[in-house]
Amino acid sequence: MSFEEMTKILELVISIVGLLFVIVGWILPFRQSFKLNKVNQSAQLEQIQREFKIKLLDEQISKYYGPISAILTEQSIIRQRIWYQIGRQVIFDDGKDKLSDLAQNEQLIWKHFIDEYKIPLQRKIVEIMQNNAHLAVHGEHDLFVTQFLDYALGWELLDNQKRNNVPNFYEYYYSYNYPKEFNSYIYSTLDFLIKEKITLIEQMK
């Protein structure tokens, strides 16, 4: 092989190597840019998801659990006044579960509480649940919600029958199927939602 041929081959090799460096120099930044774009897109997606979740939490707090919690607290405060008026922490003593078992003044106090406060406040809770069923944390078939609706609507039906002299087995039973865990469910869920919202807001900073 002549010197000229060796020189041409060497020049060709150098050109090929130079081309490879150019290609590599183009590919590496592209790959880095691609990875960076994926990271940015992932971060943007997470941000959008957080914003959506915060909006949902806002609605659950302001339209569902917050208002129901406030109504339950209002009812509890009024009920404490009733207990104070009658001088005990229950309306019916053991073995006494009918309106006729109460003294005349206690009957008037209890009926006034039922007609003017308890049933109207329960009706407000029912309307909140019906108008915002999609905001219940466990969906429209939330067990606690179903139990409360059964209780409140059943009480309202029997009370309306009582007012209109329709025969039934109801005499203002206070303990009529009340879902005893309902209040704690509402309060604890509201507390959880508020804390979760605060955590998401902190993550967005």
mmCIF file of N, CA and C in Angstrom, residues 20-36:
data_model
loop_
_atom_site.group_PDB
_atom_site.id
_atom_site.type_symbol
_atom_site.label_atom_id
_atom_site.label_comp_id
_atom_site.label_asym_id
_atom_site.label_seq_id
_atom_site.Cartn_x
_atom_site.Cartn_y
_atom_site.Cartn_z
ATOM 1 N N LEU A 20 -18.875 10.525 13.982
ATOM 2 C CA LEU A 20 -19.430 9.823 15.143
ATOM 3 C C LEU A 20 -19.521 10.748 16.349
ATOM 4 N N PHE A 21 -18.483 11.575 16.543
ATOM 5 C CA PHE A 21 -18.512 12.527 17.651
ATOM 6 C C PHE A 21 -19.654 13.522 17.502
ATOM 7 N N VAL A 22 -19.875 13.944 16.267
ATOM 8 C CA VAL A 22 -20.976 14.883 15.997
ATOM 9 C C VAL A 22 -22.321 14.237 16.319
ATOM 10 N N ILE A 23 -22.464 12.977 15.866
ATOM 11 C CA ILE A 23 -23.725 12.261 16.113
ATOM 12 C C ILE A 23 -23.952 12.062 17.600
ATOM 13 N N VAL A 24 -22.896 11.605 18.294
ATOM 14 C CA VAL A 24 -22.994 11.393 19.736
ATOM 15 C C VAL A 24 -23.290 12.708 20.447
ATOM 16 N N GLY A 25 -22.601 13.765 19.996
ATOM 17 C CA GLY A 25 -22.815 15.087 20.591
ATOM 18 C C GLY A 25 -24.232 15.590 20.383
ATOM 19 N N TRP A 26 -24.909 15.123 19.343
ATOM 20 C CA TRP A 26 -26.302 15.519 19.086
ATOM 21 C C TRP A 26 -27.281 14.651 19.865
ATOM 22 N N ILE A 27 -26.940 13.342 19.957
ATOM 23 C CA ILE A 27 -27.850 12.392 20.613
ATOM 24 C C ILE A 27 -27.921 12.622 22.117
ATOM 25 N N LEU A 28 -26.757 12.825 22.761
ATOM 26 C CA LEU A 28 -26.743 12.967 24.209
ATOM 27 C C LEU A 28 -27.597 14.129 24.716
ATOM 28 N N PRO A 29 -27.430 15.346 24.162
ATOM 29 C CA PRO A 29 -28.308 16.438 24.611
ATOM 30 C C PRO A 29 -29.787 16.146 24.324
ATOM 31 N N PHE A 30 -30.058 15.479 23.198
ATOM 32 C CA PHE A 30 -31.441 15.149 22.855
ATOM 33 C C PHE A 30 -32.041 14.220 23.912
ATOM 34 N N ARG A 31 -31.237 13.185 24.295
ATOM 35 C CA ARG A 31 -31.724 12.243 25.307
ATOM 36 C C ARG A 31 -31.929 12.942 26.638
ATOM 37 N N GLN A 32 -30.979 13.823 26.991
ATOM 38 C CA GLN A 32 -31.115 14.561 28.237
ATOM 39 C C GLN A 32 -32.341 15.472 28.205
ATOM 40 N N SER A 33 -32.533 16.109 27.049
ATOM 41 C CA SER A 33 -33.704 16.980 26.882
ATOM 42 C C SER A 33 -34.995 16.168 26.962
ATOM 43 N N PHE A 34 -34.990 14.993 26.363
ATOM 44 C CA PHE A 34 -36.159 14.117 26.374
ATOM 45 C C PHE A 34 -36.506 13.686 27.797
ATOM 46 N N LYS A 35 -35.430 13.272 28.542
ATOM 47 C CA LYS A 35 -35.638 12.869 29.932
ATOM 48 C C LYS A 35 -36.149 14.046 30.765
ATOM 49 N N LEU A 36 -35.589 15.231 30.525
ATOM 50 C CA LEU A 36 -36.001 16.417 31.272
ATOM 51 C C LEU A 36 -37.457 16.756 30.987
#
